[in-house]
Coordinates of C-alpha atoms in Angstrom, one line a residue:
X227 CA -0.4 0.1 -0.4
X228 CA 1.8 3.5 -1.3
X229 CA 0.1 5.7 1.0
X230 CA 1.1 8.6 2.6
X231 CA 0.5 10.2 6.2
X232 CA 1.9 12.3 8.4
X233 CA 3.0 13.0 11.3
X234 CA 6.3 15.0 13.6
X235 CA 10.1 13.3 11.7
X236 CA 11.3 11.0 14.4
X237 CA 14.6 13.0 15.9
X238 CA 17.0 11.7 17.4
X239 CA 17.3 13.8 20.6
X240 CA 17.9 13.0 25.0
X241 CA 15.4 10.5 26.0
X242 CA 13.4 12.8 29.3
X243 CA 15.2 12.2 31.9
X244 CA 13.7 10.6 35.1
X245 CA 12.2 12.6 37.4
X246 CA 11.2 12.1 40.9
X247 CA 7.5 12.1 42.0
X248 CA 9.0 15.0 44.1
X249 CA 9.8 17.6 41.7
X250 CA 6.1 18.1 40.7
X251 CA 7.1 21.1 38.8
X252 CA 10.2 19.8 37.4
X253 CA 7.8 16.5 36.1
X254 CA 5.0 19.2 34.3
X255 CA 8.3 20.9 32.7
X256 CA 9.6 17.7 31.4
X257 CA 6.7 16.5 29.8
X258 CA 6.4 20.0 27.9
X259 CA 10.2 19.5 26.7
X260 CA 8.7 16.2 25.5
X261 CA 6.3 17.4 23.3
X262 CA 7.7 20.4 22.2
X263 CA 11.1 18.8 20.3
X264 CA 9.3 18.0 17.0
X265 CA 11.2 18.3 13.8
X266 CA 9.2 18.8 10.9
X267 CA 10.0 16.7 7.3
X268 CA 10.0 19.2 4.6
X269 CA 9.7 16.4 2.1
X270 CA 6.6 15.7 3.6
X271 CA 3.9 18.3 1.9
X272 CA 2.8 20.8 3.9
X273 CA -1.7 19.9 3.9
X274 CA -0.5 17.0 5.2
X275 CA 0.6 18.5 8.3
X276 CA -3.0 20.2 8.7
X277 CA -4.4 16.8 7.9
X278 CA -2.5 15.3 10.5
X279 CA -3.8 17.4 13.2
X280 CA -6.9 17.4 12.8
X281 CA -6.5 13.7 14.0
X282 CA -4.7 14.8 16.2
X283 CA -6.9 17.3 18.4
X284 CA -9.8 14.5 17.7
X285 CA -7.1 12.6 19.9
X286 CA -6.6 14.7 22.6
X287 CA -10.3 15.8 22.4
X288 CA -11.2 11.8 23.6
X289 CA -8.4 11.1 26.2
X290 CA -9.4 14.4 28.4
X291 CA -13.1 12.5 27.9
X292 CA -11.2 8.7 29.3
X293 CA -9.4 11.5 31.8
X294 CA -5.6 10.7 30.2
X295 CA -4.6 14.4 31.1
X296 CA -0.7 13.6 30.4
X297 CA -1.1 11.9 26.6
X298 CA -4.1 14.6 26.2
X299 CA -1.5 17.3 26.7
X300 CA 1.4 15.9 25.2
X301 CA -0.8 15.9 22.4
X302 CA -2.2 19.8 22.3
X303 CA 1.3 20.8 22.5
X304 CA 2.6 19.3 19.5
X305 CA 0.1 20.8 17.6
X306 CA 0.6 24.0 18.8
X307 CA 4.5 23.9 18.5
X308 CA 4.1 23.0 14.7
X309 CA 1.2 25.2 14.1
X310 CA 2.9 28.3 16.0
X311 CA 6.3 27.7 15.4
X312 CA 7.1 25.3 13.2
X313 CA 5.2 25.7 9.6
X314 CA 5.2 28.2 8.7
X315 CA 8.9 27.2 7.6
X316 CA 8.1 25.3 5.8
X317 CA 8.8 25.5 2.2
X318 CA 5.5 25.0 0.8
X319 CA 3.9 26.9 2.8
X320 CA 2.7 29.1 0.4
X321 CA 0.5 26.6 -1.2
X322 CA -1.2 25.2 1.5
X323 CA -5.6 26.4 1.2
X324 CA -6.7 29.9 2.5
X325 CA -9.5 27.8 4.0
X326 CA -7.2 25.4 5.9
X327 CA -5.8 27.9 7.5
X328 CA -8.5 29.8 8.6
X329 CA -9.6 26.9 10.2
X330 CA -6.8 26.2 11.3
X331 CA -6.3 29.1 13.4
X332 CA -10.1 28.5 14.6
X333 CA -8.3 24.9 16.8
X334 CA -5.8 26.9 17.9
X335 CA -8.4 29.6 19.3
X336 CA -9.9 27.4 20.8
X337 CA -6.2 24.7 21.6
X338 CA -3.6 27.3 23.3
X339 CA -6.1 28.6 26.1
X340 CA -7.2 23.8 27.3
X341 CA -3.6 23.4 27.2
X342 CA -2.5 26.0 30.1
X343 CA -5.6 25.1 31.8
X344 CA -4.4 21.7 31.3
X345 CA -1.4 22.3 32.6
X346 CA -2.5 24.1 36.0
X347 CA -4.3 20.4 36.5
X348 CA -1.0 18.5 35.9
X349 CA 0.7 20.5 38.1
X350 CA -2.1 20.3 40.8
X351 CA -2.6 16.2 39.9
X352 CA 1.8 16.1 40.2
X353 CA 0.9 18.0 43.6
X354 CA -1.1 15.9 45.2
X355 CA 0.4 13.0 44.4
X356 CA 4.0 14.4 45.9
X357 CA 1.8 14.9 49.6
X358 CA 0.8 11.9 48.9
X359 CA 4.1 10.1 48.2
X360 CA 5.0 12.4 52.1
X361 CA 1.8 10.8 53.8
X362 CA 2.7 7.3 52.4
X363 CA 6.5 7.9 53.7
X364 CA 5.4 8.5 56.8
X365 CA 3.4 5.7 57.5
X366 CA 6.2 3.2 55.9
X367 CA 8.6 4.4 58.2
X368 CA 5.7 4.1 61.7
X369 CA 5.2 0.4 60.4
X370 CA 8.9 -0.1 59.9
X371 CA 9.3 1.9 63.4
X372 CA 7.0 -0.3 64.5
X373 CA 8.1 -4.0 63.2
X374 CA 11.1 -3.0 65.0
X375 CA 10.2 -2.4 67.6
X376 CA 8.3 -5.8 68.0
X377 CA 11.1 -7.3 67.0
X378 CA 12.8 -6.2 69.7
X379 CA 10.4 -6.7 71.8
X380 CA 10.3 -10.2 70.9
X381 CA 13.9 -10.8 71.2
X382 CA 14.0 -10.1 75.0
X383 CA 10.5 -12.5 75.3
X384 CA 13.2 -14.9 73.6
X385 CA 15.5 -14.0 75.9
X386 CA 14.0 -14.2 78.7
X387 CA 13.4 -17.2 78.3
X388 CA 15.9 -18.4 77.4
X389 CA 17.6 -17.4 80.7
X390 CA 15.2 -18.6 82.6
X391 CA 15.0 -22.2 81.2
X392 CA 18.6 -21.9 82.2
X393 CA 19.1 -21.1 85.7
X394 CA 16.1 -23.8 86.3
X395 CA 18.3 -26.5 84.7
X396 CA 21.1 -24.8 86.7
X397 CA 18.8 -25.1 90.0
X398 CA 17.5 -29.3 88.7
X399 CA 21.6 -29.9 89.0
X400 CA 22.2 -28.7 91.9
X401 CA 19.3 -30.4 93.9
X402 CA 20.7 -34.0 92.1
X403 CA 24.5 -33.3 92.9
X404 CA 23.6 -32.6 96.9
X405 CA 21.0 -35.4 97.0
X406 CA 22.6 -37.6 95.2
X407 CA 26.0 -36.2 98.1
X408 CA 23.6 -36.4 101.2
X409 CA 23.0 -40.2 99.9
X410 CA 26.3 -41.3 99.7
X411 CA 27.4 -39.5 103.2
X412 CA 24.3 -41.1 104.8
X413 CA 25.5 -44.9 102.8
X414 CA 28.7 -44.6 104.9
X415 CA 27.7 -43.6 108.0
X416 CA 25.1 -46.3 108.5
X417 CA 29.0 -48.5 106.6
X418 CA 30.9 -46.6 110.3
X419 CA 28.2 -47.1 112.4
X420 CA 29.5 -43.9 114.4
X421 CA 26.3 -43.0 116.2
X422 CA 24.8 -39.4 116.1
X423 CA 26.7 -38.5 113.5
X424 CA 24.4 -35.3 111.7
X425 CA 23.4 -35.9 108.0
X426 CA 25.3 -33.6 106.2
X427 CA 23.5 -30.0 105.0
X428 CA 22.4 -29.6 101.5
X429 CA 24.9 -28.0 99.4
X430 CA 22.8 -24.6 98.8
X431 CA 21.4 -23.7 95.8
X432 CA 24.0 -22.1 93.0
X433 CA 22.7 -19.4 91.2
X434 CA 23.6 -20.4 87.7
X435 CA 26.5 -18.8 85.5
X436 CA 24.7 -15.6 83.3
X437 CA 25.0 -15.6 80.1
X438 CA 27.4 -12.7 79.4
X439 CA 27.2 -12.6 75.7
X440 CA 24.9 -11.3 73.9
X441 CA 22.7 -13.0 71.2
X442 CA 23.7 -11.0 67.9
X443 CA 20.2 -8.4 67.7
X444 CA 19.4 -8.3 64.7
X445 CA 20.3 -6.2 61.9
X446 CA 18.0 -3.7 61.4
X447 CA 16.5 -3.6 57.6
X448 CA 18.6 0.1 56.5
X449 CA 17.0 2.4 54.5
X450 CA 17.6 4.6 51.9
X451 CA 15.9 7.3 51.9
X452 CA 17.5 8.2 48.7
X453 CA 15.2 5.7 46.5
X454 CA 11.9 7.7 45.2
X455 CA 9.0 7.0 42.8
X456 CA 10.4 8.5 39.8
X457 CA 8.3 9.3 36.7
X458 CA 9.4 8.1 33.2
X459 CA 8.8 10.6 31.3
X460 CA 9.6 9.1 27.8
X461 CA 8.3 5.6 28.2
X462 CA 4.4 6.0 27.5
X463 CA 3.5 2.6 27.6
X464 CA 1.4 1.4 24.3
X465 CA -2.7 0.9 24.9
X466 CA -4.2 -2.2 24.3
X467 CA -5.7 -2.7 20.6
X468 CA -8.4 -4.2 20.6
X469 CA -10.1 -6.4 17.6
X470 CA -12.7 -7.7 16.4
X471 CA -11.9 -11.0 15.5
X472 CA -14.6 -10.5 12.9
X473 CA -12.2 -7.8 11.5
X474 CA -9.9 -10.5 9.1
X475 CA -12.3 -12.9 7.7
X476 CA -14.9 -9.8 6.8
X477 CA -11.2 -8.2 5.0
X478 CA -10.6 -11.5 3.7
X479 CA -14.4 -12.2 2.1
X480 CA -14.1 -8.9 0.6
X481 CA -11.0 -9.2 -0.9
X482 CA -11.7 -12.7 -2.8
X483 CA -11.7 -11.1 -6.0
X484 CA -8.8 -8.8 -6.1
X485 CA -6.7 -12.2 -3.9
X486 CA -8.3 -14.4 -7.4
X487 CA -6.2 -12.0 -9.5
X488 CA -3.6 -12.1 -7.3
X489 CA -4.0 -8.9 -6.5
X490 CA -2.9 -6.2 -3.3
X491 CA -6.4 -5.3 -1.0
X492 CA -5.7 -2.7 2.0
X493 CA -7.8 -0.8 4.4
X494 CA -7.6 1.7 6.7
X495 CA -8.2 0.5 10.5
X496 CA -10.2 3.3 12.0
X497 CA -11.7 3.8 15.5
X498 CA -12.0 5.2 18.8
X499 CA -9.8 5.7 22.6
X500 CA -11.8 3.7 25.1
X501 CA -10.7 3.3 28.7
X502 CA -7.6 4.1 27.9
X503 CA -7.7 1.3 25.4
X504 CA -7.8 2.1 21.8
X505 CA -11.2 0.4 19.4
X506 CA -10.7 -0.7 16.7
X507 CA -14.6 -0.2 15.3
X508 CA -14.3 0.8 10.9
X509 CA -12.9 -1.2 8.4
X510 CA -12.9 1.6 6.0
X511 CA -12.2 0.9 2.3
X512 CA -10.9 3.5 -0.1
X513 CA -10.4 3.8 -3.8
X514 CA -7.3 1.9 -4.6
X515 CA -5.8 0.0 -7.0
X516 CA -4.2 -3.2 -6.6
X517 CA -1.1 -4.8 -7.9
X518 CA 1.2 -8.5 -7.3
X519 CA 2.6 -6.9 -4.3
X520 CA 1.8 -3.7 -3.9
X521 CA -2.0 -1.2 -3.2
X522 CA -1.9 2.1 -3.5
X523 CA -5.2 4.3 -2.7
X524 CA -7.0 6.8 -4.5
X525 CA -9.4 9.7 -3.4
X526 CA -8.2 9.3 0.2
X527 CA -10.6 12.9 1.0
X528 CA -13.3 10.2 1.2
X529 CA -12.5 8.1 4.2
X530 CA -10.6 11.5 5.9
X531 CA -15.0 12.7 5.3
X532 CA -16.4 9.9 6.9
X533 CA -13.8 10.2 10.0
X534 CA -14.1 13.8 10.6
X535 CA -18.1 12.8 9.8
X536 CA -17.6 9.4 12.6
X537 CA -15.3 11.0 14.8
X538 CA -13.0 8.1 14.0
X539 CA -9.2 8.2 14.7
X540 CA -6.5 6.1 12.9
X541 CA -6.2 2.9 14.9
X542 CA -3.6 1.7 11.5
X543 CA -3.9 -0.6 8.3
X544 CA -4.7 -3.8 6.6
X545 CA -3.7 -4.9 2.8
X546 CA -3.2 -8.7 2.0
X547 CA -0.3 -11.0 0.5
X548 CA -2.5 -12.6 -2.0
X549 CA 0.5 -15.4 -3.0
X550 CA 3.4 -14.0 -0.2
X551 CA 3.7 -15.7 3.2
X552 CA 2.9 -12.7 6.0
X553 CA 5.6 -9.9 6.6
X554 CA 6.5 -6.3 5.9
X555 CA 7.7 -5.9 3.1
X556 CA 10.4 -2.3 1.7
X557 CA 7.1 -0.9 0.8
X558 CA 5.5 -1.5 3.9
X559 CA 7.6 -0.1 6.9
X560 CA 7.3 2.9 5.1
X561 CA 3.8 2.5 4.4
X562 CA 4.1 2.0 8.1
X563 CA 6.8 4.2 9.3
X564 CA 3.4 6.7 9.0
X565 CA 1.5 5.6 10.8
X566 CA 3.4 4.2 13.6
X567 CA 4.5 8.2 13.8
X568 CA 1.2 9.2 14.5
X569 CA 0.2 7.4 17.2
X570 CA 2.7 4.3 18.6
X571 CA 0.2 2.1 18.7
X572 CA -1.1 1.7 14.8
X573 CA -0.6 -1.3 14.0
X574 CA -0.4 -3.2 10.2
X575 CA -2.1 -6.1 10.2
X576 CA -1.1 -8.8 7.1
X577 CA -3.2 -11.8 5.7
X578 CA -1.7 -14.7 4.3
X579 CA -4.1 -16.6 3.1
X580 CA -2.6 -19.1 0.3
X581 CA -0.7 -19.8 3.5
X582 CA -3.4 -18.7 6.0
X583 CA -1.4 -17.2 8.3
X584 CA -2.5 -13.2 9.5
X585 CA -0.1 -11.0 11.1
X586 CA 0.4 -8.1 13.6
X587 CA 3.3 -6.0 13.2
X588 CA 4.7 -2.7 14.4
X589 CA 8.2 -1.5 14.0
X590 CA 10.3 -2.0 16.3
X591 CA 10.3 1.1 19.0
X592 CA 14.0 1.7 20.4
X593 CA 15.6 0.8 16.6
X594 CA 12.8 0.6 13.8
X595 CA 10.6 3.6 13.6
X596 CA 13.7 6.0 13.4
X597 CA 15.9 3.9 10.9
X598 CA 12.7 3.5 8.3
X599 CA 11.5 7.1 8.8
X600 CA 15.4 8.8 7.8
X601 CA 15.6 6.2 4.6
X602 CA 15.5 8.2 1.8
X603 CA 14.9 5.0 -0.4
X604 CA 11.2 4.2 -2.3
X605 CA 9.6 2.0 -4.0
X606 CA 10.2 -2.4 -3.0
X607 CA 14.8 -2.1 -1.7
X608 CA 16.3 -3.8 0.6
X609 CA 17.1 -2.8 4.0
X610 CA 19.9 -3.9 7.3
X611 CA 18.9 -6.5 8.6
X612 CA 15.0 -6.7 8.4
X613 CA 13.9 -8.6 10.4
X614 CA 14.7 -6.6 13.6
X615 CA 13.1 -3.3 12.1
X616 CA 9.5 -4.6 13.0
X617 CA 8.6 -6.9 15.5
X618 CA 4.7 -8.9 16.2
X619 CA 2.7 -6.8 17.8
X620 CA 2.1 -8.2 21.2
X621 CA -0.4 -4.7 23.0
X622 CA -3.5 -6.0 20.2
X623 CA -5.7 -7.8 21.5
X624 CA -8.7 -10.0 19.7
X625 CA -12.9 -9.7 21.2
X626 CA -14.2 -12.3 19.7
X627 CA -17.6 -10.7 21.3
X628 CA -16.9 -7.2 19.6
X629 CA -18.4 -6.0 16.2
X630 CA -16.7 -4.2 13.0
X631 CA -18.9 -1.8 10.3
X632 CA -17.0 -2.4 7.2
X633 CA -17.4 0.8 5.1
X634 CA -16.9 0.4 1.0
X635 CA -16.1 4.0 0.2
X636 CA -14.6 1.9 -3.5
X637 CA -16.2 3.7 -7.0
X638 CA -18.8 0.8 -8.6

């Protein structure tokens, strides 16, 4: 599928620092710095940036409804950075239709105060989290002190019991010795027939010697006061993408004729954000031209219009390999790069009916995404060590109960 989508170019910059939860303002600054670190790719038409901006705001609004304030703030700041600071430097900025510019300016007038208000909310949230952290620390220290106190009391009790047992054993031994000595003396008196011999007095009880070697006390665990939970600001966990199980079957049925004629078929995965999960609810089939190893889309405005009317965000794409296995070709890698730059969770599904295979893929975030974003080759071309450029999309979850709506926008 030779479809261009757009987002900001991946650039090499230092990852956001681990900011301690004890620094609310530092956390907010790190979040703002990360969000505003964007770079324009002059090879991408500016109209694509404007289209991407529409989806960014739609996604941010969904995050607000889902109470994901951090992600919404990042998207708002990126939008402001692109369309206030960056877009005018694009060499083809003058080609952007006036209507798109005016609509973008109207959106900016709404987004800027939203971002400022969200900034205040996040600072309040971070401050509350810090105060809660202090309370938890005090409670943990109190529990630790109580535990150590109980351990000391238990040690003293065990020491006292040990001493009492030793004293009882020593006393019993002393009594036994005294009784034995007295019995021997009486026996000797009988043999010697010595009259009026007073029995030898009992040996007084000897107190057991105190054990001067103190039992080694249990070593107190060290509490490292400098160890505090930190906010890893640059590493947001991928949210689950929920896919209806019927999606692949419905798509293959729709693509059957093309598959029999050895032509690829492609579609767009669209949906919504709900409870911090991305739900694929629609499969959109654009106007397209297929060949044995590629698929080119046309009239993409039909897709955009439908998504705008139904408030849908793009979550990835799907296509067939009529005669090959399920993998991402060099062209597929570049196509998917545009999707994943716009949304980290975006997936590429490859259906290979001949081999009864279905692959769910993403570019490797630590290597493949940046490599492909910086690759300027076009068409089919070799990449070094292709296997490390993409991986299985483990955040994809199939749901047999979910419903998929197929919208075929091809003009018959």
